[in-house]
Coordinates of C-alpha atoms in Angstrom, one line a residue:
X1 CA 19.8 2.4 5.1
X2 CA 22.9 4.9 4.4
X3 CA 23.2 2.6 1.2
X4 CA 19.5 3.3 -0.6
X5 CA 19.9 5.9 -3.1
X6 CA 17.8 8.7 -3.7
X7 CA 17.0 10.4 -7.5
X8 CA 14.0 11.6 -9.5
X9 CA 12.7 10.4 -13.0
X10 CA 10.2 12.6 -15.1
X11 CA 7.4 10.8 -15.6
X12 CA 3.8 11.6 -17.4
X13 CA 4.8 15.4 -16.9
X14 CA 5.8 15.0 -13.0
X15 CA 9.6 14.6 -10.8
X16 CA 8.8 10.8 -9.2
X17 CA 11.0 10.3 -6.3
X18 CA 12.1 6.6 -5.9
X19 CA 14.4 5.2 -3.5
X20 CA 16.8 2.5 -5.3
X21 CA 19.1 -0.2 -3.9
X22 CA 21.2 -3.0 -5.8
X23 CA 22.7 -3.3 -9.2
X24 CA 21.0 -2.1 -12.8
X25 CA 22.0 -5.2 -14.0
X26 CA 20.3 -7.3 -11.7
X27 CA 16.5 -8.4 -11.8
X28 CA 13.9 -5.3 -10.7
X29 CA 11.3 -5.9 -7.9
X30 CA 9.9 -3.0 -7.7
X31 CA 7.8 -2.0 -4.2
X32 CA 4.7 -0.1 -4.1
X33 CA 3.8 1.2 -0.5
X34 CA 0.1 2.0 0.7
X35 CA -1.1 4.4 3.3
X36 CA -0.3 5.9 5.3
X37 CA 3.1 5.0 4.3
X38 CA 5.8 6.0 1.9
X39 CA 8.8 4.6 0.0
X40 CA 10.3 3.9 3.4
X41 CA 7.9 1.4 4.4
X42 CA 9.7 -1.2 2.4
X43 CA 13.5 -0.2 4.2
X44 CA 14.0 -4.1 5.3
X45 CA 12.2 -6.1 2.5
X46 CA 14.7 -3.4 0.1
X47 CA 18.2 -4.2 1.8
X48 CA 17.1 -7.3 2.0
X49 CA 16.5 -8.1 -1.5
X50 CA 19.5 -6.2 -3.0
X51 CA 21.4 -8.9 -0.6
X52 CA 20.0 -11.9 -2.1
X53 CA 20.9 -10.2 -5.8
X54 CA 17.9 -8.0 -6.8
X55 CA 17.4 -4.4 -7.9
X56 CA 14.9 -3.1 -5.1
X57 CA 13.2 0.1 -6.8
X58 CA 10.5 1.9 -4.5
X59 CA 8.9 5.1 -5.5
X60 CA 6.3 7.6 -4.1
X61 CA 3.6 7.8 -5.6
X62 CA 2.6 11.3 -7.2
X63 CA 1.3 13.5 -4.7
X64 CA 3.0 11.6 -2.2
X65 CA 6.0 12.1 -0.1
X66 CA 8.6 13.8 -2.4
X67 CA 7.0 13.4 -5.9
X68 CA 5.5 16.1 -7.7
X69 CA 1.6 16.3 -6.6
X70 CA -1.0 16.1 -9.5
X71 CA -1.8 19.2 -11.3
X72 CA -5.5 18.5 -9.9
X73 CA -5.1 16.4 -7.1
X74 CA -9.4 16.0 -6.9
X75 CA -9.2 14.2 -10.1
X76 CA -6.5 11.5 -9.8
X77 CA -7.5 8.0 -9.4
X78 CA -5.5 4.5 -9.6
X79 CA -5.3 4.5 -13.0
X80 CA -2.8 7.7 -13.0
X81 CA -0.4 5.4 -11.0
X82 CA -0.7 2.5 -13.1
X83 CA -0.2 4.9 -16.3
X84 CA 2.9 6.1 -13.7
X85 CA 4.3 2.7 -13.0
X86 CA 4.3 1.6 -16.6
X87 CA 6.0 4.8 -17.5
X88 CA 8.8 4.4 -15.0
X89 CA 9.3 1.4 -16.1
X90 CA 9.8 2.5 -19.9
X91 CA 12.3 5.3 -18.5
X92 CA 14.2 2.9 -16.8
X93 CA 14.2 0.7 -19.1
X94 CA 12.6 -2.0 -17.7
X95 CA 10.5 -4.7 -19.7
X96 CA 9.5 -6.8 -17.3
X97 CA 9.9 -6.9 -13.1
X98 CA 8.5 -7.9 -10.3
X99 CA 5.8 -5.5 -8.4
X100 CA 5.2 -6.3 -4.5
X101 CA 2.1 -3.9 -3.3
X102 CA 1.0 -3.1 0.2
X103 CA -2.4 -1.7 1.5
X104 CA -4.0 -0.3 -1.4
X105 CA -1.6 -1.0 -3.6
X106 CA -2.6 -4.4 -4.0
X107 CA -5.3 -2.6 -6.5
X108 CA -2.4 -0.9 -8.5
X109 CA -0.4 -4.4 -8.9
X110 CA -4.0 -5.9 -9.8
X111 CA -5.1 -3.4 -12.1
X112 CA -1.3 -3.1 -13.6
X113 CA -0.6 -6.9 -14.2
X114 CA -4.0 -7.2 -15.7
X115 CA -3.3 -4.6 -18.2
X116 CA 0.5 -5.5 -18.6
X117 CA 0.3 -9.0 -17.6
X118 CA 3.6 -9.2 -20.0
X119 CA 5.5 -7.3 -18.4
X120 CA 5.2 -8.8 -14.6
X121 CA 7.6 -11.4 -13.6
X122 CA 4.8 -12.2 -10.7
X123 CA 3.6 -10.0 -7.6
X124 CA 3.4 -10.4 -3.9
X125 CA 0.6 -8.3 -2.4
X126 CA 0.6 -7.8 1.6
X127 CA -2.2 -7.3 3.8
X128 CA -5.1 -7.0 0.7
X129 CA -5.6 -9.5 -1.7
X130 CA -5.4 -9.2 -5.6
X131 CA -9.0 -7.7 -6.3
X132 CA -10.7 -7.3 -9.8
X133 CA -11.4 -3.9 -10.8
X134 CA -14.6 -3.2 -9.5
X135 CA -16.2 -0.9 -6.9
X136 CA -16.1 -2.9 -3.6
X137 CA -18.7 -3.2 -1.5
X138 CA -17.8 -3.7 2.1
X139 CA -18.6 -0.3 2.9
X140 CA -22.2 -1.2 2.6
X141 CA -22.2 -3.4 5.6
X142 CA -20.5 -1.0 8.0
X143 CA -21.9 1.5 10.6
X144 CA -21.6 5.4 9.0
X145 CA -19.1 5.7 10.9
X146 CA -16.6 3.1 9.2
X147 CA -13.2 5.1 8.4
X148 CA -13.0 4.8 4.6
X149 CA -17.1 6.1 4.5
X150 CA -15.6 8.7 6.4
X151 CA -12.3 9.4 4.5
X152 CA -14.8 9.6 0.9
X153 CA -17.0 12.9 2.2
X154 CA -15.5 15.6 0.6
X155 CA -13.6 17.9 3.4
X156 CA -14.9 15.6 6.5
X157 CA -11.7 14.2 7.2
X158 CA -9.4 17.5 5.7
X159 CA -11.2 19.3 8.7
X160 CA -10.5 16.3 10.8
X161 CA -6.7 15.4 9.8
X162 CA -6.1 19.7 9.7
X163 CA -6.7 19.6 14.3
X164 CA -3.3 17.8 14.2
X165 CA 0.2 18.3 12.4
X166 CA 0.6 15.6 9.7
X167 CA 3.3 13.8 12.3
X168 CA 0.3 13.1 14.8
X169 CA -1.7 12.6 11.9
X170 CA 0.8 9.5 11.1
X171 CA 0.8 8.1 14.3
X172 CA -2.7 8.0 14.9
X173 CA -3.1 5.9 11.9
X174 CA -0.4 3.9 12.7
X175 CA -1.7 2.8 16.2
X176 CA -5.5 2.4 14.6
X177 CA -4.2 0.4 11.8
X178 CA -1.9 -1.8 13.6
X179 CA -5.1 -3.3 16.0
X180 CA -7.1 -5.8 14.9
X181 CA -10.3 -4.1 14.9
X182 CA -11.6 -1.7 11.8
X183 CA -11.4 2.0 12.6
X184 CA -15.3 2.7 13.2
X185 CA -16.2 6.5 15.0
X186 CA -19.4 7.1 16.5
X187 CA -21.7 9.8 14.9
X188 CA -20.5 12.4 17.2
X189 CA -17.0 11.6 17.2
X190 CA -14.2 12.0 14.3
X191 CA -11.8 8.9 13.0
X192 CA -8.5 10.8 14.9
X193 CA -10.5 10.8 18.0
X194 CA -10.2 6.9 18.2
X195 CA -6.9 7.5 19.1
X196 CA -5.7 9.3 22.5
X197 CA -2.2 11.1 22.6
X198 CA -1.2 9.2 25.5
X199 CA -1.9 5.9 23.6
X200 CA 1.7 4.4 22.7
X201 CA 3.1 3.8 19.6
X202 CA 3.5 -0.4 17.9
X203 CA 6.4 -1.6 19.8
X204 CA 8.2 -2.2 16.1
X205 CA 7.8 1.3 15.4
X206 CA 10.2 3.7 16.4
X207 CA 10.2 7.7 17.1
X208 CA 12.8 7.9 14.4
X209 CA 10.2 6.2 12.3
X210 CA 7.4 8.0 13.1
X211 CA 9.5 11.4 12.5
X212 CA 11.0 10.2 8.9
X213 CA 7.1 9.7 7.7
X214 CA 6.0 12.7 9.5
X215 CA 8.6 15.3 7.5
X216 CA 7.4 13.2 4.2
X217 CA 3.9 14.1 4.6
X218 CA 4.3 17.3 6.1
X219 CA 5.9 17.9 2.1
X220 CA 3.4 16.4 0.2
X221 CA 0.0 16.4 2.7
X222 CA -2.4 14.5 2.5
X223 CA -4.7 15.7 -0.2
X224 CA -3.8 13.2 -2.9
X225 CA -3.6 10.2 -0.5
X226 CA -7.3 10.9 0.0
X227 CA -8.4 11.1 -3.2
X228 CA -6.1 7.9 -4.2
X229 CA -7.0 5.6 -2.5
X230 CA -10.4 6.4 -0.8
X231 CA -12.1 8.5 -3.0
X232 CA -11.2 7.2 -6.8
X233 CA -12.3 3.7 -5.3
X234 CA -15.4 3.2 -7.3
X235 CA -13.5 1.9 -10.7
X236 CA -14.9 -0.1 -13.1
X237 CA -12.3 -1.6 -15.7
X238 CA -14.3 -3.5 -18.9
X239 CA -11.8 -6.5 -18.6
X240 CA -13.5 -9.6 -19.7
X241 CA -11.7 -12.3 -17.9
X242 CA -9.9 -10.7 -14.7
X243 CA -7.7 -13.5 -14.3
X244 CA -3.9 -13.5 -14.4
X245 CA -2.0 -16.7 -14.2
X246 CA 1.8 -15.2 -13.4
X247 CA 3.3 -16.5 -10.0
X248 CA 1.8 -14.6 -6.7
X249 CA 1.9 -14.6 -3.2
X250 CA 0.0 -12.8 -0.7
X251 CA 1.2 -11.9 2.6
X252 CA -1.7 -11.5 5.8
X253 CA -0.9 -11.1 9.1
X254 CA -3.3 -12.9 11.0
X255 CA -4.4 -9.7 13.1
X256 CA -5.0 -8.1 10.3
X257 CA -7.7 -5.6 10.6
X258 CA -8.3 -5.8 6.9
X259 CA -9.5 -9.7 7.6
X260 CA -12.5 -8.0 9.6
X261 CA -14.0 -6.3 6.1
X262 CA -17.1 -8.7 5.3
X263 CA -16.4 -10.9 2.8
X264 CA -12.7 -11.2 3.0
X265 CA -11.9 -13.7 5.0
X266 CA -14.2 -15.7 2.9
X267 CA -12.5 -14.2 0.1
X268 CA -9.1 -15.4 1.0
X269 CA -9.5 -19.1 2.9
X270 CA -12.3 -19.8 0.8
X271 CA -10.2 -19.5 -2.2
X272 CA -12.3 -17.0 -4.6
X273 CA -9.3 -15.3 -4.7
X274 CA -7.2 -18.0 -6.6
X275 CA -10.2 -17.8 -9.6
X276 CA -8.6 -14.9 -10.4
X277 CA -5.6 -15.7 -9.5
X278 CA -4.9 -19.5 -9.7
X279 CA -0.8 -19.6 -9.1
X280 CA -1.4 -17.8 -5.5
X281 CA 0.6 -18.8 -2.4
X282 CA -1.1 -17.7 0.7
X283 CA 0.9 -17.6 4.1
X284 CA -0.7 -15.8 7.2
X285 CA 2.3 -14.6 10.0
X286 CA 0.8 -14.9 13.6
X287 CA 0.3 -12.2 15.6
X288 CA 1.3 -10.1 12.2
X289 CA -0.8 -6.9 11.9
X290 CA -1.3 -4.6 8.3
X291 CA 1.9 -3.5 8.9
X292 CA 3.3 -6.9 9.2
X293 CA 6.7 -5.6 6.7
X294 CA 7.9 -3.1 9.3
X295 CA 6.7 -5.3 12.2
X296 CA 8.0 -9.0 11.4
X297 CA 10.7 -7.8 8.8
X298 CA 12.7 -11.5 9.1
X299 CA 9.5 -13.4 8.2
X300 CA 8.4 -10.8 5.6
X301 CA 12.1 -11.0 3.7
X302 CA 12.2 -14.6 3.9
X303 CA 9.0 -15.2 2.1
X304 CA 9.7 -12.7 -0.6
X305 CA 13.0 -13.3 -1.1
X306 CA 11.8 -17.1 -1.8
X307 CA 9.8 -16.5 -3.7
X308 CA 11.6 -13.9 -6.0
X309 CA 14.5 -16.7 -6.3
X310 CA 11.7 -19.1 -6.8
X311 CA 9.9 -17.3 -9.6
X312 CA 12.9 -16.0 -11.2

């Protein structure tokens, strides 16, 4: 860890922090985290590709962690961190990489190869599939209750997340996401009171962990990261053909909670995923949850490390 750099790049008018590890001259894979995670989320996939000869590059988003917060946070949507990642990759100087997304960021590494599909060496996504730019509809076959319905009302889950410091904030989401069930409250109860204080934390995860994300979001809150993702969700791209033929792989853990949405299992075994994407490698880990990077690191840096030295 001691050996991931730290520095900021200017960017579309904002300080972008990014974490860095590996030589400039070697090929860039650039890692995109989700929610509610940070750069550090991708700690054993980065040392681990800077060993097997890679550039690991993994910023925060803006209004995340230590990046500069949007000068109107209610207005920001996915599209600001696609216009982002492309102008990173200008300032560093870097035509053409590899992009691995988790979570919600499987939407930024869609959106962004479909826009720039020259510029992407190909893309793992983990735990969500690569999605066409349209407004899903999963929500519409889930109780009120379902925790992205509630995470879109305007100051519902503000009031909710504000009962708890953003460390207990962290952890609750951690333990909810890492089941296998989705996050559902009942109409008289809020999304942080599925989770109990005495309920421990994933046996992968560590206090040390929980701490490092905790001091991030205390700095940056959690006003953007409810806008982006959960309330700019309802994009619609005019893209003719949203179908990219670069090398991909998606990662699932097969306790994925995200497996549960209707449709998506359907979406993923079935295979409507490969029409959009027909070079797509699938591999489900057992027992893997959505946090399967931090929880099976070996499995997760052996299948992307393949596949970088496959596709490079």
């Amino acid at each position: 860890m001691e050996r991931i750099e730290h520095k900021y790049v200017h960017v579309n008018g904002l300080k972008l922090h990014l974490a860095e590890i590996g030589s400039e001259s070697s090929p860039a894979v650039v890692f995109l985290h989700g929610f509610p995670e940070i750069w550090y989320s991708w700690r054993h996939q980065m040392i681990a590709v800077a060993a097997a000869g890679f550039r690991a590059i993994a910023p925060d988003y803006r209004g995340y962690g230590l990046s500069d917060p949007p000068p109107q946070p209610d207005k920001a949507t996915l599209l600001d961190l696609v216009a982002d990642l492309l102008a990173l990759l200008d300032a560093l100087a870097l035509p053409k990489v590899f992009l691995i997304g988790k979570d919600f960021a499987a939407f930024v590494v869609s959106i962004y190869t479909l826009l720039h599909k020259d510029r992407v060496s190909g893309f793992v996504t983990v735990g969500v599939p690569f999605m066409p730019p349209n407004p899903p509809t999963f929500h519409h076959h889930l109780p009120e209750g379902f925790y992205i319905s509630r995470w879109k009302e305007g100051g519902r889950a503000e009031a909710d997340f504000g009962r708890l410091d953003a460390k207990s904030v962290v952890r609750n989401v951690y333990i909810m996401f890492s089941k296998s069930e989705i996050p559902i409250a009942h109409e008289n109860e809020e999304i942080m009171d599925l989770v109990q204080p005495s309920d421990p934390l994933p046996y992968w995860f560590t206090e040390e962990d929980l701490a490092t994300y905790g001091a991030l979001y205390e700095n940056s809150g959690f006003e953007t990261a409810l806008q982006v993702p959960y309330r700019s969700m309802d994009l619609v791209l005019d893209i003719k053909d949203p179908k990219v033929d670069v090398a991909a792989l998606l990662i699932m853990g097969e306790k994925d909670y995200v497996l549960n949405f209707p449709g998506m299992e359907d979406y993923i075994r079935g295979g409507t995923v490969k029409t959009f994407v027909p070079n797509l490698e699938i591999v489900f880990v057992p027992e893997g949850s959505h946090f399967v990077q931090e929880q099976s690191p070996d499995e997760v840096n052996n299948l992307v490390v393949n596949f970088l030295k496959t596709h490079n």
